[in-house]
Amino acid sequence: MKSRKGWRRPVLAGIAIAATLVLIAPLINANGLRAQIENALESALNRHVTVGRVRFTLWTGPAVTVNDVLIDEAPGMGIEPFAHVETLQARIRLASLWHGRWLFSNLTLSEPSVNFVKSSPNGAWNVQPLLNRARLVNPDPRAPVPQIQIRDGRLNFKFGNTKSVFYIDSANLDVYLNADGKLIVRFEGEPARTDHAAQGLGHLVARGSLSSTPGSDDQLSMSVQLERTSLQELARLFDIQDIGVRGFAASNLKLDGPLSKLAISGDLRIEEIHRWDLLPNRGEGWTLNYAGFLDVPAQKLDIETRSPGQHTSPVNGKLIASDYLTSPQWQATLTLDDLPAADLMDTARRVGAVFPNGAKLDGSLNGQIEYSRGNGLTGDLVVNRASFQLPQGSVTEFASAPVEIRNNAVKIGPADITFEGGQSAQIEASYALDARKLYIDLETKLLSVAHTKALAMRMLNTGSVALLDRCTQGVWRGKLSFEQTDEGPGHWTGDFDLQNAHLDVPGFAAPLRVSSVSVLMQAEQVVLSRLHGRAGTIAFDGDYRYYPRMGRPDRARLFLSDVDLPELEQILAPALSRQQGFLARAFRLSGNGMPEWLRTRNIDAFFQAKNVHFGDASLGSVRTRLVWAGSNIELSGLQTKRDRMEGVGSVSVDLADVLPRYLVSGRL
């Protein structure tokens, strides 16, 4: 027992003394050693160093912690300091103390701002002398290069007196020499730009080694990982204009070879592509393999996608970049070789295009798309042998459709499309990516209303075409145009002739049969001229004008040949009488039953009939002004004439109740 107590006390005393030293070391004023520490740092970094407050620490071994460190730049590299460090911790080599010198084995720079400078296009980087000294075959034992660590730093790049817009934020860097004489580099950080908000644009992680052999280029072997990053952040990093496409990208790559021709191989994963205002399909995406080379001294990059195995891919990409740290110039090219149109349809759905469920698109896409900083997005494509099939079975075909991308706009066509039954039309469309404006032109010599409605509502997703949306049959010839800005509703305009149409009119018992009419469709009004048709057996001619958006009354001039009043009453029966069944009346299921179309009806028209009769009784010719506002109909200035008999008067009709109420006044 005594022997145990004999050794326990010295051990506990030693631990207590060590703990006391660790705790009080930071409290010891070491400012008197500032000059020695500055000299030691200058020897390690080969630069003039100025330090602020100095403290000792023993937590990680004997070390000093220095605040407000300014490391000057080497001569000829500019006037800015090499680095400004908030806190620097320098671990002391114990062996150096026996020789009366301070040497450091490790330097940890916390929250530094470091400038990497290249004095001229063919000059060396400001860190190369330090790296060269670290990799000497027989380094100077009196001034060994310490392991250097950067924590939460900012890494800037300068070329001469010009600072690059690119920098690395939240950087963590470890550089040290291993037992084989290779320089080991471990890095992670967030690329960013000075001309954007202070935030990282992606996250990079790199691990590798740099080795040198006398008489040959330095050899780099490194793996680099771009963690999952939004495409919007990558677009900001490369100063690409936002076109409203969202998604994520991640990449793994390997660098291997001399710095002047580094071999690159890796893969790029792209996921959840969608339009900015839509929700993504979670987990959807594709992987591209790529390879190429990088010339670090010349700042040149050349990579292209590679197909796995022996398969030929219908989509191939290529990226060429130069001066990427000084004055970035780059061009990305996407080549399509018989890309199935069905794949294109899937991509279009991801970015917001709406197609009917079960719709199918066949054909192939060929051509090339390029994006460069100077020219923006350009491209020339051709869609060949394409067909679009709706779920109901109708098929639309076109042999070829050119696609041109210029001036931040996409133009499709003109292309001839063929519908079932042999009818055809020519279509042309353009979309401005920056202003988000869509234009569509449709021109035909003869096309059915049914095909047109299917094209507008299901294929183009533009919504209904005014007037044609009321037609159950008919054909037209002429031109229609559609325009939509951003997320607005869009509208159709046009100039066309409509023939053999059946037109549904609310309040009429049967469709109006329009044999022909010329239509001028504008944004604020629709004008029907040279109108010829029949309501039942009542033939009519005239003009009609209405204002879909303005709330103004419709204007009409109608001329009727022979009008049988009982037939006219039968045609207008849905408006004149809204009789309800017994149960509906008993339980008042629908109030007064006034439909929406009747509430909103607003017509101011001139009518003239050549002959109006009631059975065998004839009233002769009739002319009047009709004002139909909601449930009230007013016939004013009513004039009749038969042989020598003339009459004037007025008629009022109240449709507010289920049965009409008439008020007639006049004289002969």
XYZ file of C-alpha atoms in Angstrom:
668
model
C 0.000 0.000 0.000
C 2.834 2.383 0.844
C 4.546 1.730 -2.476
C 1.362 2.631 -4.370
C 0.975 5.855 -2.455
C 4.638 6.528 -3.083
C 4.291 6.761 -6.892
C 0.699 8.032 -7.012
C 1.470 11.367 -5.397
C 4.237 12.363 -7.833
C 2.024 11.386 -10.800
C -0.934 13.398 -9.534
C 1.358 16.296 -8.760
C 2.749 16.138 -12.290
C -0.738 16.111 -13.779
C -1.745 19.060 -11.633
C 1.332 21.015 -12.656
C 0.728 20.237 -16.349
C -2.921 21.251 -16.102
C -1.941 24.450 -14.338
C 0.574 25.277 -17.061
C -2.027 24.607 -19.782
C -4.536 26.884 -18.062
C -2.218 29.764 -17.226
C -0.208 29.691 -20.460
C -2.682 31.913 -22.381
C -2.542 34.412 -19.507
C 1.197 34.880 -19.790
C 2.115 38.103 -21.568
C 4.350 37.030 -24.451
C 4.490 40.398 -26.216
C 8.149 40.650 -25.266
C 8.816 37.813 -27.692
C 7.047 39.569 -30.588
C 10.277 40.266 -32.479
C 11.427 36.653 -32.208
C 8.056 35.400 -33.389
C 7.976 37.819 -36.327
C 11.450 36.648 -37.373
C 10.392 33.013 -37.115
C 7.264 33.621 -39.220
C 9.255 35.562 -41.815
C 11.706 32.657 -42.039
C 8.835 30.185 -42.498
C 6.879 32.267 -45.033
C 9.767 34.115 -46.707
C 7.854 37.411 -46.304
C 7.870 40.367 -43.964
C 5.399 39.776 -41.119
C 3.852 42.136 -38.567
C 1.947 40.728 -35.603
C -0.295 42.111 -32.864
C -0.939 40.594 -29.454
C 0.973 37.381 -28.637
C -0.104 34.647 -26.201
C 1.197 31.200 -25.296
C -0.938 28.041 -25.516
C -0.229 24.434 -24.585
C -3.495 22.778 -25.637
C -2.028 21.258 -28.813
C 1.585 21.353 -27.728
C 3.811 24.370 -27.198
C 2.494 27.121 -29.460
C 1.844 30.826 -29.689
C -1.414 32.483 -30.687
C -1.020 35.768 -32.528
C -3.762 38.273 -33.372
C -3.982 40.755 -36.234
C -1.234 39.302 -38.420
C -0.232 41.128 -41.604
C 1.869 39.147 -44.091
C 3.377 41.429 -46.726
C 3.578 40.549 -50.384
C 6.814 39.599 -52.129
C 8.449 42.368 -54.210
C 6.929 42.760 -57.677
C 3.627 41.127 -56.761
C 1.590 44.236 -56.001
C 0.941 46.603 -53.134
C -1.728 44.565 -51.325
C -0.534 42.266 -48.525
C -0.283 38.550 -49.180
C -2.633 37.895 -46.270
C -4.360 39.500 -43.341
C -5.090 36.999 -40.561
C -7.444 37.549 -37.646
C -5.777 34.838 -35.542
C -2.672 32.768 -36.280
C -1.603 29.808 -34.179
C 2.009 28.699 -34.624
C 3.115 25.378 -33.149
C 6.771 25.432 -32.040
C 9.314 22.772 -33.017
C 10.724 21.711 -29.656
C 14.052 20.688 -31.179
C 14.603 24.221 -32.482
C 14.625 25.614 -28.942
C 17.803 23.674 -28.141
C 19.569 25.608 -30.881
C 18.306 28.957 -29.617
C 15.990 29.531 -32.611
C 12.233 29.582 -33.028
C 10.988 27.265 -35.806
C 7.370 26.301 -36.404
C 6.003 22.911 -37.409
C 2.445 24.092 -38.089
C 0.795 27.410 -38.932
C -3.007 27.658 -38.625
C -4.529 30.814 -40.115
C -8.050 31.494 -38.820
C -10.395 33.701 -40.892
C -7.649 35.022 -43.168
C -8.033 36.969 -46.393
C -5.360 35.625 -48.754
C -4.379 37.013 -52.157
C -3.049 34.605 -54.781
C -1.242 36.803 -57.301
C 0.173 36.205 -60.767
C 2.342 39.148 -61.768
C 2.111 38.645 -65.554
C 0.575 36.190 -68.069
C 3.811 34.201 -68.205
C 4.885 34.936 -64.646
C 4.790 32.753 -61.566
C 2.201 32.723 -58.812
C 3.219 34.380 -55.571
C 2.981 31.060 -53.677
C 5.240 29.143 -56.043
C 8.543 30.075 -54.292
C 7.071 28.800 -51.027
C 5.909 25.562 -52.662
C 9.212 25.096 -54.460
C 11.108 25.450 -51.210
C 8.829 22.910 -49.545
C 9.524 20.376 -52.311
C 13.314 20.696 -52.431
C 15.037 17.324 -52.471
C 17.446 18.531 -49.769
C 15.544 21.257 -47.916
C 17.354 23.650 -45.603
C 17.029 22.124 -42.124
C 17.514 25.581 -40.615
C 14.286 26.862 -42.219
C 11.899 23.971 -42.884
C 8.509 24.911 -44.319
C 5.757 24.229 -41.766
C 2.438 22.580 -42.432
C 0.022 25.368 -43.372
C -3.671 25.302 -42.510
C -6.356 27.833 -43.397
C -9.684 27.821 -41.596
C -12.792 29.736 -42.719
C -10.755 31.936 -45.019
C -11.321 33.972 -48.131
C -9.053 33.237 -51.105
C -8.764 36.012 -53.693
C -7.119 35.888 -57.123
C -5.171 38.747 -58.716
C -3.555 39.091 -62.115
C -1.170 42.020 -62.104
C -3.123 44.856 -60.541
C -6.531 43.408 -61.475
C -8.461 41.370 -58.946
C -10.629 38.582 -60.353
C -14.384 38.628 -59.725
C -14.020 35.027 -58.549
C -12.989 34.158 -55.032
C -13.329 31.233 -52.622
C -15.321 31.796 -49.454
C -15.445 29.673 -46.271
C -12.196 28.057 -47.394
C -10.438 25.318 -45.419
C -6.995 24.392 -46.750
C -4.269 22.013 -45.554
C -0.871 21.925 -47.281
C 1.978 19.743 -46.027
C 4.847 17.560 -47.218
C 4.475 13.800 -46.706
C 7.199 11.210 -46.160
C 7.509 10.569 -49.922
C 8.255 14.202 -50.643
C 4.832 14.875 -52.198
C 2.958 18.033 -51.377
C -0.417 16.977 -49.987
C -3.335 19.358 -50.559
C -6.723 19.124 -48.877
C -9.264 21.789 -49.667
C -12.906 22.694 -49.341
C -14.670 25.958 -50.019
C -17.479 27.825 -51.738
C -16.807 29.570 -55.078
C -18.310 33.063 -55.197
C -18.291 36.325 -57.164
C -17.621 39.855 -56.000
C -20.427 41.228 -58.211
C -23.103 39.133 -56.471
C -24.419 38.997 -52.943
C -21.902 37.633 -50.457
C -22.801 33.959 -50.577
C -21.198 30.757 -51.730
C -22.292 29.416 -55.098
C -21.814 25.701 -54.556
C -19.427 23.704 -52.378
C -16.140 22.173 -53.593
C -14.078 19.472 -51.886
C -10.634 18.470 -53.210
C -7.986 15.967 -52.094
C -4.699 15.283 -53.869
C -0.943 15.576 -54.140
C 1.580 17.581 -56.147
C 4.963 16.110 -56.969
C 7.915 17.302 -58.995
C 10.784 15.708 -60.848
C 13.782 17.759 -61.975
C 13.503 18.682 -65.653
C 9.772 17.919 -66.015
C 6.428 19.550 -65.290
C 4.880 19.290 -61.865
C 2.515 16.315 -61.609
C -0.885 16.647 -59.953
C -3.170 13.843 -58.842
C -6.392 15.102 -57.307
C -10.035 14.189 -56.854
C -12.600 17.019 -56.819
C -16.224 16.886 -55.748
C -18.903 19.474 -56.421
C -21.559 18.797 -53.827
C -25.247 19.046 -54.744
C -25.716 22.641 -55.862
C -28.666 24.492 -57.387
C -28.415 25.356 -61.080
C -29.388 28.926 -60.197
C -26.254 29.279 -58.054
C -24.053 27.821 -60.802
C -25.613 30.228 -63.312
C -24.734 33.159 -61.052
C -21.192 31.831 -60.653
C -20.640 31.820 -64.424
C -22.680 34.999 -64.954
C -25.359 33.226 -67.011
C -28.674 35.020 -67.421
C -31.491 33.456 -65.434
C -34.038 31.889 -67.814
C -36.294 30.518 -65.092
C -35.065 26.900 -65.080
C -34.350 25.344 -61.696
C -32.710 22.095 -60.623
C -29.595 20.671 -59.007
C -26.184 19.477 -60.180
C -23.423 17.434 -58.562
C -20.123 16.240 -59.987
C -17.132 14.040 -59.209
C -13.948 14.392 -61.237
C -10.366 13.183 -61.275
C -7.347 15.302 -62.293
C -4.151 13.492 -63.190
C -0.990 14.450 -65.064
C 1.298 17.434 -65.686
C -0.124 20.859 -64.826
C 0.152 21.933 -68.467
C -2.050 19.023 -69.620
C -4.092 17.589 -66.799
C -6.300 14.686 -67.831
C -9.879 15.112 -66.604
C -12.471 12.385 -66.154
C -15.674 12.426 -64.175
C -19.450 12.477 -64.125
C -22.139 15.133 -63.775
C -25.487 14.376 -62.143
C -28.408 16.692 -62.983
C -31.645 16.328 -61.018
C -35.124 17.793 -60.551
C -35.188 20.051 -63.610
C -38.295 22.257 -63.439
C -39.625 25.744 -64.111
C -39.120 28.261 -61.315
C -42.814 28.384 -60.352
C -43.446 24.625 -60.408
C -42.650 21.820 -57.997
C -39.910 19.373 -59.060
C -40.260 15.630 -59.490
C -38.125 14.419 -56.603
C -35.271 12.105 -57.554
C -35.655 12.411 -61.333
C -32.490 13.130 -63.275
C -29.699 11.789 -65.441
C -25.925 11.310 -65.311
C -23.397 12.477 -67.930
C -19.851 11.107 -68.099
C -17.172 13.482 -69.376
C -13.434 13.678 -70.090
C -10.923 16.230 -71.350
C -7.881 18.217 -70.291
C -6.922 21.304 -68.291
C -3.895 23.539 -68.875
C -3.422 25.264 -65.518
C -0.664 27.769 -66.481
C -2.501 28.851 -69.659
C -5.984 28.742 -68.038
C -7.477 26.563 -70.765
C -10.171 23.936 -70.249
C -11.577 21.497 -72.817
C -14.011 18.739 -71.798
C -16.747 16.782 -73.552
C -19.259 14.124 -72.607
C -18.521 10.459 -73.233
C -20.956 7.611 -73.784
C -20.572 4.631 -71.469
C -19.356 1.437 -73.132
C -19.855 1.143 -76.880
C -23.184 2.955 -76.958
C -23.625 6.164 -78.934
C -25.504 8.851 -77.038
C -28.049 11.069 -78.830
C -26.933 13.957 -76.592
C -23.295 15.089 -76.440
C -21.904 18.144 -74.692
C -18.641 20.060 -74.946
C -17.220 22.882 -72.800
C -14.280 25.082 -73.807
C -13.027 27.801 -71.450
C -10.048 30.150 -71.353
C -8.781 32.883 -69.042
C -11.343 31.651 -66.557
C -9.789 33.528 -63.623
C -8.898 36.763 -65.426
C -11.370 37.498 -68.207
C -13.562 34.397 -68.496
C -14.303 33.272 -72.040
C -16.204 30.047 -72.485
C -18.520 28.195 -74.790
C -20.789 25.251 -74.056
C -22.101 23.163 -76.950
C -24.877 20.570 -76.925
C -25.131 18.337 -80.009
C -28.294 16.312 -80.623
C -28.189 13.327 -82.956
C -31.586 11.707 -83.512
C -32.731 12.490 -79.989
C -36.174 10.891 -79.560
C -38.861 13.554 -79.430
C -40.499 11.664 -76.570
C -37.457 12.490 -74.403
C -37.821 16.130 -75.394
C -41.472 16.028 -74.335
C -40.490 14.719 -70.899
C -37.971 17.556 -70.487
C -40.555 20.106 -71.642
C -42.961 18.832 -68.989
C -40.280 19.376 -66.331
C -39.909 23.045 -67.281
C -43.645 23.730 -67.263
C -45.071 22.642 -70.619
C -48.518 21.103 -70.175
C -49.604 18.158 -72.315
C -52.739 16.032 -71.951
C -52.334 12.833 -69.981
C -51.639 10.018 -72.408
C -50.465 12.297 -75.231
C -47.578 10.908 -77.299
C -44.879 12.660 -79.312
C -42.812 10.735 -81.867
C -39.970 11.835 -84.120
C -36.348 12.879 -83.723
C -34.386 16.044 -82.993
C -31.066 16.953 -84.634
C -28.803 19.971 -84.436
C -26.647 21.982 -82.089
C -27.166 24.440 -79.230
C -24.391 26.744 -78.017
C -24.038 29.092 -75.083
C -21.205 31.576 -74.766
C -20.699 34.630 -72.639
C -20.456 36.893 -75.679
C -23.299 35.541 -77.824
C -25.594 34.077 -75.192
C -27.796 31.165 -76.226
C -27.773 30.228 -79.937
C -28.707 27.122 -81.853
C -30.124 25.514 -84.970
C -32.215 22.370 -84.666
C -34.568 20.358 -86.849
C -37.442 18.177 -85.678
C -37.923 15.396 -88.239
C -40.819 13.054 -88.971
C -42.770 14.152 -85.927
C -46.284 13.210 -84.899
C -48.378 14.217 -81.905
C -51.160 11.892 -80.794
C -53.866 12.950 -78.374
C -55.439 10.463 -75.946
C -58.644 10.399 -78.045
C -56.627 9.124 -81.014
C -56.367 12.197 -83.281
C -52.892 12.564 -84.809
C -51.080 15.677 -86.015
C -47.996 15.225 -88.192
C -45.264 17.364 -89.719
C -42.341 16.217 -91.853
C -39.860 18.818 -90.643
C -39.809 21.788 -88.282
C -36.778 24.078 -87.932
C -35.892 25.475 -84.503
C -33.722 28.593 -84.303
C -32.303 30.096 -81.110
C -31.028 33.673 -81.415
C -30.996 36.874 -79.366
C -32.355 35.121 -76.291
C -35.403 33.860 -78.168
C -36.523 30.484 -79.521
C -38.269 30.372 -82.897
C -40.014 27.263 -84.238
C -41.062 26.959 -87.870
C -42.587 27.862 -90.145
C -43.654 24.241 -90.371
C -46.469 22.554 -92.279
C -48.601 20.353 -90.053
C -51.067 17.781 -91.354
C -54.195 16.688 -89.521
C -56.339 13.609 -89.897
C -58.458 13.877 -93.020
C -55.693 15.596 -94.998
C -56.315 19.139 -93.737
C -53.187 21.201 -93.136
C -51.923 24.465 -91.688
C -48.665 26.319 -91.282
C -47.521 27.129 -87.768
C -44.766 29.404 -86.497
C -43.956 30.178 -82.862
C -41.391 32.167 -80.907
C -40.627 32.576 -77.230
C -38.538 35.412 -75.738
C -36.612 33.913 -72.821
C -35.838 37.216 -71.098
C -39.251 38.898 -71.434
C -41.089 35.537 -71.279
C -43.264 36.414 -74.255
C -44.886 33.746 -76.409
C -46.052 34.332 -79.988
C -47.832 31.775 -82.189
C -48.998 32.250 -85.791
C -51.345 29.741 -87.427
C -52.294 30.074 -91.091
C -54.433 27.761 -93.207
C -56.328 27.513 -96.466
C -58.904 25.207 -94.920
C -59.016 23.772 -91.394
C -61.873 22.426 -89.314
C -62.931 24.090 -86.103
C -62.542 20.771 -84.269
C -58.858 20.445 -85.267
C -58.242 24.067 -84.324
C -59.800 23.699 -80.885
C -57.768 20.551 -80.206
C -54.586 22.303 -81.351
C -55.180 25.360 -79.154
C -56.520 23.659 -76.048
C -54.550 20.404 -75.928
C -51.367 20.763 -77.965
C -50.478 24.436 -77.520
C -52.265 24.876 -74.172
C -53.222 28.453 -75.048
C -56.822 28.312 -73.946
C -59.886 28.676 -76.140
C -60.144 30.812 -79.282
C -62.901 33.417 -79.061
C -65.930 32.636 -81.285
C -64.522 29.239 -82.298
C -65.089 28.015 -78.753
C -68.846 28.425 -79.444
C -68.715 26.445 -82.688
C -69.611 22.766 -82.752
C -68.617 22.402 -86.389
C -67.304 24.448 -89.290
C -64.168 25.241 -91.274
C -62.089 28.399 -91.585
C -59.317 29.898 -93.673
C -57.008 32.768 -92.865
C -54.676 33.530 -89.990
C -54.785 33.286 -86.202
C -52.164 34.658 -83.800
C -51.629 34.120 -80.090
C -49.652 36.343 -77.706
C -48.866 35.829 -74.037
C -46.574 37.814 -71.733
C -45.069 36.217 -68.639
C -47.844 34.531 -66.644
C -50.701 36.595 -68.096
C -53.756 34.901 -69.619
C -52.750 35.504 -73.244
C -55.150 36.215 -76.108
C -55.865 35.187 -79.682
C -56.210 37.607 -82.586
C -56.879 36.885 -86.234
C -58.334 37.673 -89.626
C -60.199 34.754 -91.173
C -63.336 33.534 -92.935
C -65.580 31.026 -91.171
C -67.864 28.733 -93.209
C -70.545 26.111 -92.574
C -70.391 26.640 -88.831
C -72.841 25.708 -86.120
C -72.690 28.383 -83.446
C -74.046 27.756 -79.949
C -75.680 30.908 -78.541
C -76.960 30.831 -74.928
C -80.707 31.411 -74.877
C -81.293 29.843 -78.310
C -82.960 26.447 -78.638
C -80.685 25.338 -81.487
C -77.296 26.401 -82.870
C -77.150 29.188 -85.414
C -76.106 27.815 -88.781
C -73.583 30.255 -90.216
C -72.950 29.676 -93.913
C -70.193 32.312 -94.045
C -68.781 35.226 -92.065
C -65.591 37.303 -92.130
C -63.998 37.628 -88.705
C -61.559 40.282 -87.504
C -60.426 39.283 -84.023
C -58.513 41.926 -82.073
C -57.370 42.135 -78.472
C -60.298 44.316 -77.390
C -63.028 43.434 -79.889
C -64.275 40.795 -82.325
C -65.912 42.022 -85.543
C -68.136 39.742 -87.626
C -68.912 41.193 -91.060
C -70.715 39.867 -94.129
C -72.564 37.466 -91.844
C -74.902 35.005 -93.606
C -76.814 32.267 -91.831
C -80.024 30.798 -90.478
C -81.762 30.401 -87.131
C -84.101 27.511 -87.784
C -85.660 28.468 -91.126
C -85.164 32.206 -90.539
C -82.389 33.477 -92.815
C -80.348 36.494 -91.731
C -77.492 38.695 -92.934
C -75.612 41.454 -91.181
C -72.725 42.447 -88.956
C -71.946 41.829 -85.293
C -69.342 43.328 -82.987
C -68.567 42.411 -79.373
C -65.990 43.372 -76.738
C -64.846 40.382 -74.662
C -62.896 42.392 -72.081
C -64.375 45.872 -71.945
C -67.912 45.331 -70.630
C -69.398 47.393 -73.465
C -72.667 46.294 -75.133
C -72.440 44.136 -78.236
C -73.358 45.980 -81.451
C -75.282 44.372 -84.299
C -77.054 45.128 -87.582
C -79.193 42.201 -88.733
C -81.419 41.854 -91.784
C -83.962 39.019 -91.855
C -85.959 37.894 -94.889
C -89.008 36.029 -93.588
C -89.851 35.721 -89.879
C -92.531 33.434 -88.474
C -93.264 34.695 -84.940
C -94.199 31.262 -83.475
C -90.931 29.841 -84.838
C -89.008 32.826 -83.436
C -90.637 32.252 -80.049
C -89.641 28.590 -80.209
C -86.028 29.503 -81.081
C -85.894 31.899 -78.095
C -87.766 29.536 -75.765
C -84.775 28.953 -73.381
C -84.598 32.707 -72.812
C -88.335 33.445 -72.718
C -89.515 30.591 -70.530
C -87.594 28.789 -67.814
C -90.334 26.501 -66.493
C -89.245 24.291 -63.574
C -90.406 20.823 -62.608
C -92.740 20.131 -59.695
C -89.980 19.225 -57.201
C -87.876 22.240 -58.149
C -90.845 24.549 -57.641
C -91.909 22.833 -54.413
C -88.483 22.957 -52.774
C -87.232 26.125 -54.514
C -84.064 24.348 -55.517
C -82.752 27.040 -57.849
C -84.382 30.319 -56.843
C -85.608 32.285 -59.844
C -83.390 30.173 -62.148
C -81.808 33.134 -63.962
C -78.638 31.783 -65.646
C -75.335 33.638 -65.738
C -75.488 34.255 -69.481
C -78.774 36.118 -69.009
C -77.423 38.250 -66.164
C -74.490 39.370 -68.311
C -76.238 39.745 -71.678
C -75.746 43.248 -73.085
C -76.730 43.861 -76.726
C -77.598 47.018 -78.653
C -78.793 46.038 -82.138
C -80.708 47.229 -85.194
C -83.114 44.695 -86.732
C -84.934 44.816 -90.032
C -87.187 42.027 -91.323
C -88.586 41.933 -94.842
C -91.739 40.098 -93.799
C -93.029 39.211 -90.321
C -96.102 37.029 -89.991
C -98.087 35.097 -87.424
C -99.416 32.094 -89.242
C -101.331 33.510 -92.206
C -101.489 37.009 -90.729
C -98.742 39.255 -92.058
C -97.391 42.387 -90.367
C -95.299 43.319 -93.387
C -91.782 44.664 -92.983
C -90.499 45.495 -89.505
C -87.558 47.532 -88.293
C -86.597 48.314 -84.697
C -83.805 48.981 -82.257
C -83.280 46.189 -79.709
C -81.571 46.735 -76.359
C -81.157 43.532 -74.365
C -79.642 44.231 -70.921
C -79.798 41.302 -68.531
C -83.407 40.245 -68.012
C -84.848 43.298 -69.809
C -85.501 43.517 -73.559
C -86.592 46.813 -75.113
C -87.783 47.147 -78.728
C -87.939 50.885 -79.380
C -88.707 52.834 -82.520
C -90.622 49.834 -83.808
C -91.968 50.442 -87.321
C -94.133 48.167 -89.446
C -95.257 48.624 -93.018
C -97.565 46.560 -95.181
C -98.900 47.973 -98.383
C -100.377 51.304 -97.277
C -100.637 50.369 -93.622
C -97.955 51.628 -91.272
C -97.527 51.312 -87.536
C -95.175 52.469 -84.794
C -94.728 51.347 -81.233
C -92.544 49.674 -78.648
C -92.290 46.348 -76.852
C -90.833 45.592 -73.408
C -90.089 42.066 -72.225
C -89.227 41.203 -68.613
C -87.411 37.861 -68.258
C -86.720 38.080 -64.527
C -89.317 35.441 -63.692
C -89.747 31.939 -65.057
C -92.343 33.250 -67.541
C -91.892 36.447 -69.573
C -94.003 39.563 -69.036
C -94.788 41.695 -72.099
C -95.693 45.368 -72.357
C -96.748 46.446 -75.857
C -97.763 49.910 -77.006
C -98.298 51.337 -80.492
C -100.551 52.839 -83.060
C -101.482 52.257 -86.676
